[in-house]
Amino acid sequence: MTEGGFDPALLVQSWPKPSKPRPIVTFGAGSIVGDAHFPAYRKAGFPMAGLYDPDQAKAKTLADKWGVTAFRSVDEAASVQGAIFDLATPPGRHAEILNALPEEAVALIQKPMGNYLGEATEILEICRAKNLKAAVNFQLRFAPMMLALKDAVAKGWLGEVVDFDAWLALATPWELWEFLLKAPRVEIAMHSIHYLDLIRQLLGDPKGVHAKTLGHPNHKVAQTRTSAILDYGDTVRCALSINHDHKFGRRHQACEFRICGTEGAAYLKLGLNLDYPRGEPDILEIHPKGTTDWTAVPLAGEWFPDAFVGRMANVQRFAAGEDGELVSSVEDAWSTMALVEAAYKSSAAPATPIAERP
């Protein structure tokens, strides 16, 4: 325990496990499944029933590696009784899979919730019509460092949060996701969406957003750099500076958040992004109210794969009636998609012109 009574060991860093986990059926056999979904589920002891991917050879290779079934069709995968359906599919395929699921099924949908807000609305309507218990996989909320941060804020160790800075200057290997190389929306929709969603959890919904997102002359990925300011009125300042093209060695790269309150502050390093998918250790340090120095919070895990454990645990527990809230439900996730859409609209709009010299 530090001065002021702050004990980092008391901060919540994990989600309770379900008492009787259901089998998981995964749609998709991309890198995220092998790098995060399956390692997380195996680590947590969640039963994995199998996976489906239209690329049968790819599906069989991954299924054999993990000792699970490679289903031959969407319908065969969707017929597994009592399953949690884990959609690790590109955003344009979510609606097709959801339409194939049985009424009142339980589903976890990979972010983003569609390519555009219109697709997110279609997904929301499908889930409502079929009475699906569905959440979107905004798993950053469940990373040990983020759960601890949320707990520290809730316990008042920062006072009232008035500043949120996200600063990224790194080199992201977009080639790992082949479908992104030709996608019209990339950086905000596929990456910074995590940060926008986390900010919504901590600060609520902003009044609006000023944003500019753009690509880079050295490649053809649609957008890899973003600057954004979220409008929370006259008390809270929230800004994001994102550059995925800082390819000049590790020395001056960064992936960090600074959250300041009226009485304390927090610093986080998101190590995963600095050497994806291997990553570096995450870091959380807190300067709690009533103290004169920073305290390192010993972390019980990393963003990958531990956040995926917590994310699935909440879905499983909600399905069993053990959790009263489905975190990032499709209803709430739609609002994150609305923020993403507003950011793209802002980026496409002309900036305020500067007056010419008289």
Tab-separated table of C-alpha atoms in Angstrom:
chain	number	residue	atom	x	y	z
A	1	MET	CA	0.000	0.000	0.000
A	2	THR	CA	1.309	3.465	-0.916
A	3	GLU	CA	0.863	6.794	0.842
A	4	GLY	CA	-2.738	7.910	0.805
A	5	GLY	CA	-3.997	4.358	1.166
A	6	PHE	CA	-3.730	3.396	-2.508
A	7	ASP	CA	-3.129	-0.341	-2.976
A	8	PRO	CA	-2.669	-1.355	-6.647
A	9	ALA	CA	-3.218	-5.009	-5.717
A	10	LEU	CA	-6.857	-4.227	-4.938
A	11	LEU	CA	-7.681	-3.002	-8.448
A	12	VAL	CA	-9.897	-5.377	-10.449
A	13	GLN	CA	-8.019	-6.861	-13.431
A	14	SER	CA	-10.082	-9.846	-14.537
A	15	TRP	CA	-13.658	-10.903	-15.236
A	16	PRO	CA	-15.282	-13.741	-13.281
A	17	LYS	CA	-15.500	-17.024	-15.180
A	18	PRO	CA	-18.853	-18.664	-16.003
A	19	SER	CA	-19.780	-21.597	-13.773
A	20	LYS	CA	-20.807	-23.789	-16.728
A	21	PRO	CA	-19.286	-22.485	-19.966
A	22	ARG	CA	-21.047	-23.304	-23.207
A	23	PRO	CA	-19.266	-24.663	-26.299
A	24	ILE	CA	-17.929	-22.010	-28.669
A	25	VAL	CA	-18.430	-22.158	-32.440
A	26	THR	CA	-16.167	-19.758	-34.322
A	27	PHE	CA	-16.845	-18.359	-37.780
A	28	GLY	CA	-13.603	-17.399	-39.503
A	29	ALA	CA	-10.069	-18.804	-39.587
A	30	GLY	CA	-8.069	-15.599	-39.917
A	31	SER	CA	-4.977	-14.606	-37.952
A	32	ILE	CA	-7.006	-13.093	-35.095
A	33	VAL	CA	-8.497	-16.518	-34.338
A	34	GLY	CA	-5.143	-18.263	-34.063
A	35	ASP	CA	-3.423	-15.324	-32.355
A	36	ALA	CA	-6.099	-14.370	-29.824
A	37	HIS	CA	-9.479	-16.148	-29.825
A	38	PHE	CA	-8.300	-19.746	-29.532
A	39	PRO	CA	-5.343	-19.050	-27.206
A	40	ALA	CA	-7.720	-17.163	-24.899
A	41	TYR	CA	-10.410	-19.838	-24.895
A	42	ARG	CA	-7.894	-22.621	-24.324
A	43	LYS	CA	-6.258	-20.650	-21.501
A	44	ALA	CA	-9.645	-20.078	-19.841
A	45	GLY	CA	-10.779	-23.667	-20.267
A	46	PHE	CA	-13.738	-22.687	-22.466
A	47	PRO	CA	-14.883	-25.615	-24.658
A	48	MET	CA	-14.271	-25.023	-28.380
A	49	ALA	CA	-16.699	-26.969	-30.556
A	50	GLY	CA	-15.118	-26.016	-33.859
A	51	LEU	CA	-14.885	-23.429	-36.605
A	52	TYR	CA	-16.132	-22.657	-40.090
A	53	ASP	CA	-14.423	-20.735	-42.879
A	54	PRO	CA	-15.324	-20.746	-46.582
A	55	ASP	CA	-11.653	-21.492	-47.254
A	56	GLN	CA	-11.892	-25.137	-46.223
A	57	ALA	CA	-8.161	-25.817	-46.438
A	58	LYS	CA	-7.415	-22.852	-44.192
A	59	ALA	CA	-10.130	-23.916	-41.770
A	60	LYS	CA	-8.839	-27.493	-41.580
A	61	THR	CA	-5.259	-26.357	-40.947
A	62	LEU	CA	-6.316	-24.184	-38.006
A	63	ALA	CA	-8.818	-26.745	-36.707
A	64	ASP	CA	-6.206	-29.511	-36.766
A	65	LYS	CA	-3.728	-27.305	-34.923
A	66	TRP	CA	-6.204	-26.744	-32.099
A	67	GLY	CA	-7.871	-30.147	-32.160
A	68	VAL	CA	-11.354	-28.896	-33.045
A	69	THR	CA	-13.879	-29.664	-35.772
A	70	ALA	CA	-13.782	-27.898	-39.138
A	71	PHE	CA	-17.441	-27.542	-40.078
A	72	ARG	CA	-18.358	-27.924	-43.734
A	73	SER	CA	-20.970	-25.171	-43.955
A	74	VAL	CA	-22.448	-22.187	-42.137
A	75	ASP	CA	-25.605	-24.185	-41.449
A	76	GLU	CA	-23.670	-27.084	-39.921
A	77	ALA	CA	-21.784	-24.710	-37.624
A	78	ALA	CA	-24.968	-22.846	-36.703
A	79	SER	CA	-26.721	-26.088	-35.748
A	80	VAL	CA	-24.526	-26.788	-32.690
A	81	GLN	CA	-26.934	-26.849	-29.761
A	82	GLY	CA	-26.436	-24.416	-26.899
A	83	ALA	CA	-23.369	-22.814	-28.473
A	84	ILE	CA	-21.925	-19.356	-28.166
A	85	PHE	CA	-21.405	-18.216	-31.746
A	86	ASP	CA	-18.121	-16.347	-32.134
A	87	LEU	CA	-18.070	-14.283	-35.337
A	88	ALA	CA	-14.444	-13.599	-36.269
A	89	THR	CA	-15.580	-12.564	-39.728
A	90	PRO	CA	-14.941	-9.486	-41.903
A	91	PRO	CA	-17.528	-6.767	-41.163
A	92	GLY	CA	-19.334	-7.261	-44.459
A	93	ARG	CA	-20.095	-10.901	-43.580
A	94	HIS	CA	-21.597	-10.385	-40.101
A	95	ALA	CA	-25.210	-9.995	-41.275
A	96	GLU	CA	-25.091	-13.191	-43.359
A	97	ILE	CA	-23.880	-15.260	-40.397
A	98	LEU	CA	-26.318	-13.687	-37.929
A	99	ASN	CA	-29.216	-14.451	-40.274
A	100	ALA	CA	-28.155	-18.127	-40.260
A	101	LEU	CA	-28.167	-18.437	-36.456
A	102	PRO	CA	-31.163	-19.884	-34.613
A	103	GLU	CA	-33.655	-17.635	-32.832
A	104	GLU	CA	-32.499	-16.425	-29.390
A	105	ALA	CA	-28.918	-17.540	-30.026
A	106	VAL	CA	-25.966	-15.994	-28.206
A	107	ALA	CA	-23.355	-14.295	-30.383
A	108	LEU	CA	-20.117	-12.354	-30.066
A	109	ILE	CA	-19.485	-10.247	-33.182
A	110	GLN	CA	-16.026	-9.113	-34.271
A	111	LYS	CA	-15.603	-5.369	-34.500
A	112	PRO	CA	-16.420	-3.269	-36.382
A	113	MET	CA	-20.172	-3.778	-36.369
A	114	GLY	CA	-20.267	-3.510	-40.169
A	115	ASN	CA	-18.308	-1.353	-42.581
A	116	TYR	CA	-20.660	1.608	-42.274
A	117	LEU	CA	-23.305	2.824	-39.855
A	118	GLY	CA	-25.991	1.542	-42.230
A	119	GLU	CA	-24.580	-1.988	-41.917
A	120	ALA	CA	-24.423	-1.582	-38.143
A	121	THR	CA	-28.102	-0.634	-38.171
A	122	GLU	CA	-28.910	-3.716	-40.280
A	123	ILE	CA	-27.033	-5.919	-37.788
A	124	LEU	CA	-28.866	-4.289	-34.874
A	125	GLU	CA	-32.205	-4.932	-36.565
A	126	ILE	CA	-31.328	-8.587	-37.269
A	127	CYS	CA	-30.381	-9.097	-33.617
A	128	ARG	CA	-33.593	-7.469	-32.454
A	129	ALA	CA	-35.782	-9.451	-34.884
A	130	LYS	CA	-34.188	-12.789	-33.948
A	131	ASN	CA	-33.972	-11.870	-30.244
A	132	LEU	CA	-30.253	-12.600	-30.242
A	133	LYS	CA	-28.152	-11.982	-27.144
A	134	ALA	CA	-25.354	-10.311	-29.076
A	135	ALA	CA	-22.304	-8.252	-28.165
A	136	VAL	CA	-19.501	-6.743	-30.209
A	137	ASN	CA	-15.925	-7.817	-29.512
A	138	PHE	CA	-14.582	-4.533	-28.147
A	139	GLN	CA	-12.190	-6.547	-26.009
A	140	LEU	CA	-9.848	-3.681	-25.108
A	141	ARG	CA	-12.341	-2.888	-22.344
A	142	PHE	CA	-11.427	-6.255	-20.800
A	143	ALA	CA	-7.624	-5.962	-20.942
A	144	PRO	CA	-6.232	-6.241	-17.397
A	145	MET	CA	-4.761	-2.723	-17.566
A	146	MET	CA	-8.085	-1.247	-18.730
A	147	LEU	CA	-10.150	-3.062	-16.103
A	148	ALA	CA	-7.710	-1.751	-13.485
A	149	LEU	CA	-7.920	1.772	-14.908
A	150	LYS	CA	-11.720	1.680	-14.896
A	151	ASP	CA	-11.697	0.456	-11.300
A	152	ALA	CA	-9.249	3.180	-10.233
A	153	VAL	CA	-11.452	5.843	-11.834
A	154	ALA	CA	-14.587	4.370	-10.251
A	155	LYS	CA	-12.911	4.404	-6.822
A	156	GLY	CA	-12.022	8.068	-7.201
A	157	TRP	CA	-8.228	7.763	-7.342
A	158	LEU	CA	-8.022	10.236	-10.240
A	159	GLY	CA	-10.795	12.554	-9.147
A	160	GLU	CA	-12.867	13.782	-12.108
A	161	VAL	CA	-11.284	12.793	-15.425
A	162	VAL	CA	-10.632	15.948	-17.457
A	163	ASP	CA	-7.947	14.878	-19.985
A	164	PHE	CA	-7.541	11.840	-22.241
A	165	ASP	CA	-4.626	11.636	-24.671
A	166	ALA	CA	-3.946	8.721	-27.021
A	167	TRP	CA	-0.585	8.876	-28.800
A	168	LEU	CA	0.553	6.243	-31.296
A	169	ALA	CA	3.666	6.393	-33.460
A	170	LEU	CA	4.475	2.878	-34.649
A	171	ALA	CA	4.623	0.480	-37.586
A	172	THR	CA	1.562	-1.736	-37.991
A	173	PRO	CA	1.787	-4.832	-40.259
A	174	TRP	CA	-1.469	-4.309	-42.166
A	175	GLU	CA	-0.490	-7.120	-44.555
A	176	LEU	CA	-1.531	-9.643	-41.884
A	177	TRP	CA	-5.150	-8.838	-42.742
A	178	GLU	CA	-5.439	-9.295	-46.486
A	179	PHE	CA	-9.038	-8.051	-46.658
A	180	LEU	CA	-7.929	-4.673	-45.242
A	181	LEU	CA	-5.512	-3.934	-48.054
A	182	LYS	CA	-8.384	-2.972	-50.344
A	183	ALA	CA	-10.906	-1.826	-47.734
A	184	PRO	CA	-12.223	1.742	-48.122
A	185	ARG	CA	-12.171	2.378	-44.364
A	186	VAL	CA	-9.253	1.136	-42.286
A	187	GLU	CA	-7.618	3.163	-39.509
A	188	ILE	CA	-10.607	4.479	-37.556
A	189	ALA	CA	-12.962	1.625	-38.460
A	190	MET	CA	-10.534	-1.196	-37.711
A	191	HIS	CA	-8.052	0.190	-35.186
A	192	SER	CA	-8.870	3.460	-33.442
A	193	ILE	CA	-12.402	2.184	-32.990
A	194	HIS	CA	-11.002	0.364	-29.926
A	195	TYR	CA	-9.893	3.661	-28.402
A	196	LEU	CA	-13.106	5.472	-29.280
A	197	ASP	CA	-15.094	2.668	-27.653
A	198	LEU	CA	-12.930	2.729	-24.518
A	199	ILE	CA	-13.261	6.519	-24.299
A	200	ARG	CA	-17.049	6.183	-24.509
A	201	GLN	CA	-16.929	3.751	-21.580
A	202	LEU	CA	-14.840	6.139	-19.457
A	203	LEU	CA	-16.276	9.518	-20.479
A	204	GLY	CA	-19.656	8.763	-22.034
A	205	ASP	CA	-20.797	9.910	-25.464
A	206	PRO	CA	-19.188	13.094	-26.810
A	207	LYS	CA	-21.180	15.937	-28.323
A	208	GLY	CA	-19.272	15.554	-31.559
A	209	VAL	CA	-15.883	14.928	-33.146
A	210	HIS	CA	-13.338	16.771	-35.260
A	211	ALA	CA	-11.207	14.335	-37.239
A	212	LYS	CA	-8.863	13.907	-40.179
A	213	THR	CA	-7.821	10.436	-41.333
A	214	LEU	CA	-5.560	9.737	-44.296
A	215	GLY	CA	-3.221	7.260	-45.934
A	216	HIS	CA	0.491	7.504	-46.725
A	217	PRO	CA	2.338	7.887	-50.044
A	218	ASN	CA	4.470	4.795	-49.344
A	219	HIS	CA	1.564	2.323	-49.595
A	220	LYS	CA	-2.038	1.898	-50.744
A	221	VAL	CA	-3.839	1.152	-47.456
A	222	ALA	CA	-6.777	3.576	-47.386
A	223	GLN	CA	-6.004	5.271	-44.051
A	224	THR	CA	-3.208	4.698	-41.555
A	225	ARG	CA	-2.942	8.099	-39.843
A	226	THR	CA	-5.594	9.910	-37.818
A	227	SER	CA	-5.921	13.047	-35.716
A	228	ALA	CA	-9.125	13.478	-33.745
A	229	ILE	CA	-10.605	15.682	-31.038
A	230	LEU	CA	-13.730	14.560	-29.200
A	231	ASP	CA	-15.963	17.361	-27.954
A	232	TYR	CA	-16.974	16.919	-24.314
A	233	GLY	CA	-17.692	20.565	-23.653
A	234	ASP	CA	-15.591	23.049	-21.739
A	235	THR	CA	-14.171	20.782	-19.009
A	236	VAL	CA	-12.868	17.598	-20.653
A	237	ARG	CA	-10.168	17.563	-23.344
A	238	CYS	CA	-9.878	14.387	-25.404
A	239	ALA	CA	-7.441	13.985	-28.290
A	240	LEU	CA	-5.993	11.163	-30.398
A	241	SER	CA	-2.825	11.310	-32.501
A	242	ILE	CA	-2.377	8.093	-34.472
A	243	ASN	CA	0.465	7.297	-36.896
A	244	HIS	CA	0.912	3.704	-38.086
A	245	ASP	CA	3.705	4.694	-40.495
A	246	HIS	CA	6.477	5.526	-38.017
A	247	LYS	CA	8.822	2.935	-39.510
A	248	PHE	CA	12.138	4.253	-38.255
A	249	GLY	CA	13.020	1.737	-35.569
A	250	ARG	CA	11.719	1.151	-32.082
A	251	ARG	CA	13.583	3.948	-30.310
A	252	HIS	CA	11.015	6.747	-30.739
A	253	GLN	CA	7.907	4.668	-31.344
A	254	ALA	CA	5.039	4.944	-28.869
A	255	CYS	CA	1.630	3.506	-28.072
A	256	GLU	CA	0.330	5.133	-24.929
A	257	PHE	CA	-2.545	6.799	-23.127
A	258	ARG	CA	-2.345	9.617	-20.596
A	259	ILE	CA	-5.464	10.116	-18.501
A	260	CYS	CA	-5.514	13.048	-16.103
A	261	GLY	CA	-8.051	13.834	-13.443
A	262	THR	CA	-8.554	16.729	-11.059
A	263	GLU	CA	-6.679	14.824	-8.331
A	264	GLY	CA	-4.640	12.095	-9.997
A	265	ALA	CA	-3.473	10.635	-13.296
A	266	ALA	CA	-2.751	7.395	-15.144
A	267	TYR	CA	-0.235	6.367	-17.797
A	268	LEU	CA	-0.667	3.262	-19.964
A	269	LYS	CA	1.562	1.615	-22.545
A	270	LEU	CA	-0.252	-0.733	-24.925
A	271	GLY	CA	2.645	-3.050	-25.604
A	272	LEU	CA	0.890	-5.333	-28.078
A	273	ASN	CA	0.876	-2.766	-30.879
A	274	LEU	CA	4.591	-2.050	-30.618
A	275	ASP	CA	5.562	-5.494	-31.923
A	276	TYR	CA	2.334	-7.039	-33.203
A	277	PRO	CA	1.376	-9.845	-32.715
A	278	ARG	CA	4.180	-10.749	-30.279
A	279	GLY	CA	4.006	-7.468	-28.415
A	280	GLU	CA	5.805	-5.932	-25.469
A	281	PRO	CA	4.570	-5.951	-21.855
A	282	ASP	CA	1.702	-3.598	-21.085
A	283	ILE	CA	2.311	-0.900	-18.476
A	284	LEU	CA	-0.088	0.856	-16.105
A	285	GLU	CA	1.136	3.496	-13.683
A	286	ILE	CA	-1.129	5.621	-11.495
A	287	HIS	CA	-0.475	8.849	-9.621
A	288	PRO	CA	-3.342	8.518	-7.132
A	289	LYS	CA	-4.907	11.413	-5.285
A	290	GLY	CA	-3.287	12.207	-1.967
A	291	THR	CA	0.156	10.976	-3.071
A	292	THR	CA	3.322	12.586	-4.393
A	293	ASP	CA	4.580	9.993	-6.865
A	294	TRP	CA	3.621	7.402	-9.461
A	295	THR	CA	2.838	3.801	-8.531
A	296	ALA	CA	3.339	0.919	-10.970
A	297	VAL	CA	0.376	-1.457	-11.066
A	298	PRO	CA	1.541	-5.103	-11.376
A	299	LEU	CA	-0.557	-6.509	-14.225
A	300	ALA	CA	-2.080	-9.983	-14.124
A	301	GLY	CA	-2.039	-10.416	-17.888
A	302	GLU	CA	-1.836	-8.726	-21.290
A	303	TRP	CA	-4.286	-7.356	-23.866
A	304	PHE	CA	-3.774	-10.513	-25.985
A	305	PRO	CA	-5.042	-13.038	-25.041
A	306	ASP	CA	-6.433	-12.052	-21.624
A	307	ALA	CA	-8.895	-9.430	-22.867
A	308	PHE	CA	-10.498	-12.092	-25.056
A	309	VAL	CA	-10.948	-14.292	-21.974
A	310	GLY	CA	-12.831	-11.549	-20.160
A	311	ARG	CA	-14.853	-10.615	-23.212
A	312	MET	CA	-16.081	-14.180	-23.722
A	313	ALA	CA	-16.573	-14.689	-19.964
A	314	ASN	CA	-19.049	-11.811	-19.861
A	315	VAL	CA	-20.963	-13.205	-22.851
A	316	GLN	CA	-21.075	-16.662	-21.281
A	317	ARG	CA	-22.137	-15.338	-17.870
A	318	PHE	CA	-24.830	-13.097	-19.363
A	319	ALA	CA	-26.232	-16.046	-21.313
A	320	ALA	CA	-26.388	-18.041	-18.071
A	321	GLY	CA	-27.934	-15.206	-16.055
A	322	GLU	CA	-24.769	-14.779	-13.962
A	323	ASP	CA	-24.057	-11.246	-15.274
A	324	GLY	CA	-26.781	-8.635	-15.324
A	325	GLU	CA	-25.117	-6.570	-18.088
A	326	LEU	CA	-23.906	-7.612	-21.513
A	327	VAL	CA	-20.956	-5.272	-21.984
A	328	SER	CA	-20.741	-3.729	-25.478
A	329	SER	CA	-24.103	-5.168	-26.461
A	330	VAL	CA	-25.137	-4.428	-30.038
A	331	GLU	CA	-27.335	-1.642	-28.650
A	332	ASP	CA	-24.341	0.086	-27.035
A	333	ALA	CA	-21.882	-0.840	-29.805
A	334	TRP	CA	-24.099	0.915	-32.350
A	335	SER	CA	-23.226	4.189	-30.587
A	336	THR	CA	-19.503	3.483	-31.026
A	337	MET	CA	-20.221	2.922	-34.715
A	338	ALA	CA	-22.093	6.227	-34.815
A	339	LEU	CA	-18.987	7.944	-33.410
A	340	VAL	CA	-16.819	6.229	-36.043
A	341	GLU	CA	-19.222	7.380	-38.771
A	342	ALA	CA	-19.119	10.952	-37.445
A	343	ALA	CA	-15.311	10.886	-37.511
A	344	TYR	CA	-15.290	9.859	-41.172
A	345	LYS	CA	-17.855	12.543	-42.007
A	346	SER	CA	-15.719	15.126	-40.230
A	347	SER	CA	-12.639	13.983	-42.140
A	348	ALA	CA	-14.457	14.344	-45.454
A	349	ALA	CA	-15.728	17.840	-44.625
A	350	PRO	CA	-13.645	20.914	-45.434
A	351	ALA	CA	-11.686	22.510	-42.625
A	352	THR	CA	-12.450	25.991	-41.390
A	353	PRO	CA	-10.743	28.291	-43.924
A	354	ILE	CA	-8.082	30.731	-42.763
A	355	ALA	CA	-8.698	34.368	-43.619
A	356	GLU	CA	-6.550	35.820	-46.340
A	357	ARG	CA	-4.252	38.711	-45.577
A	358	PRO	CA	-5.991	42.004	-46.360
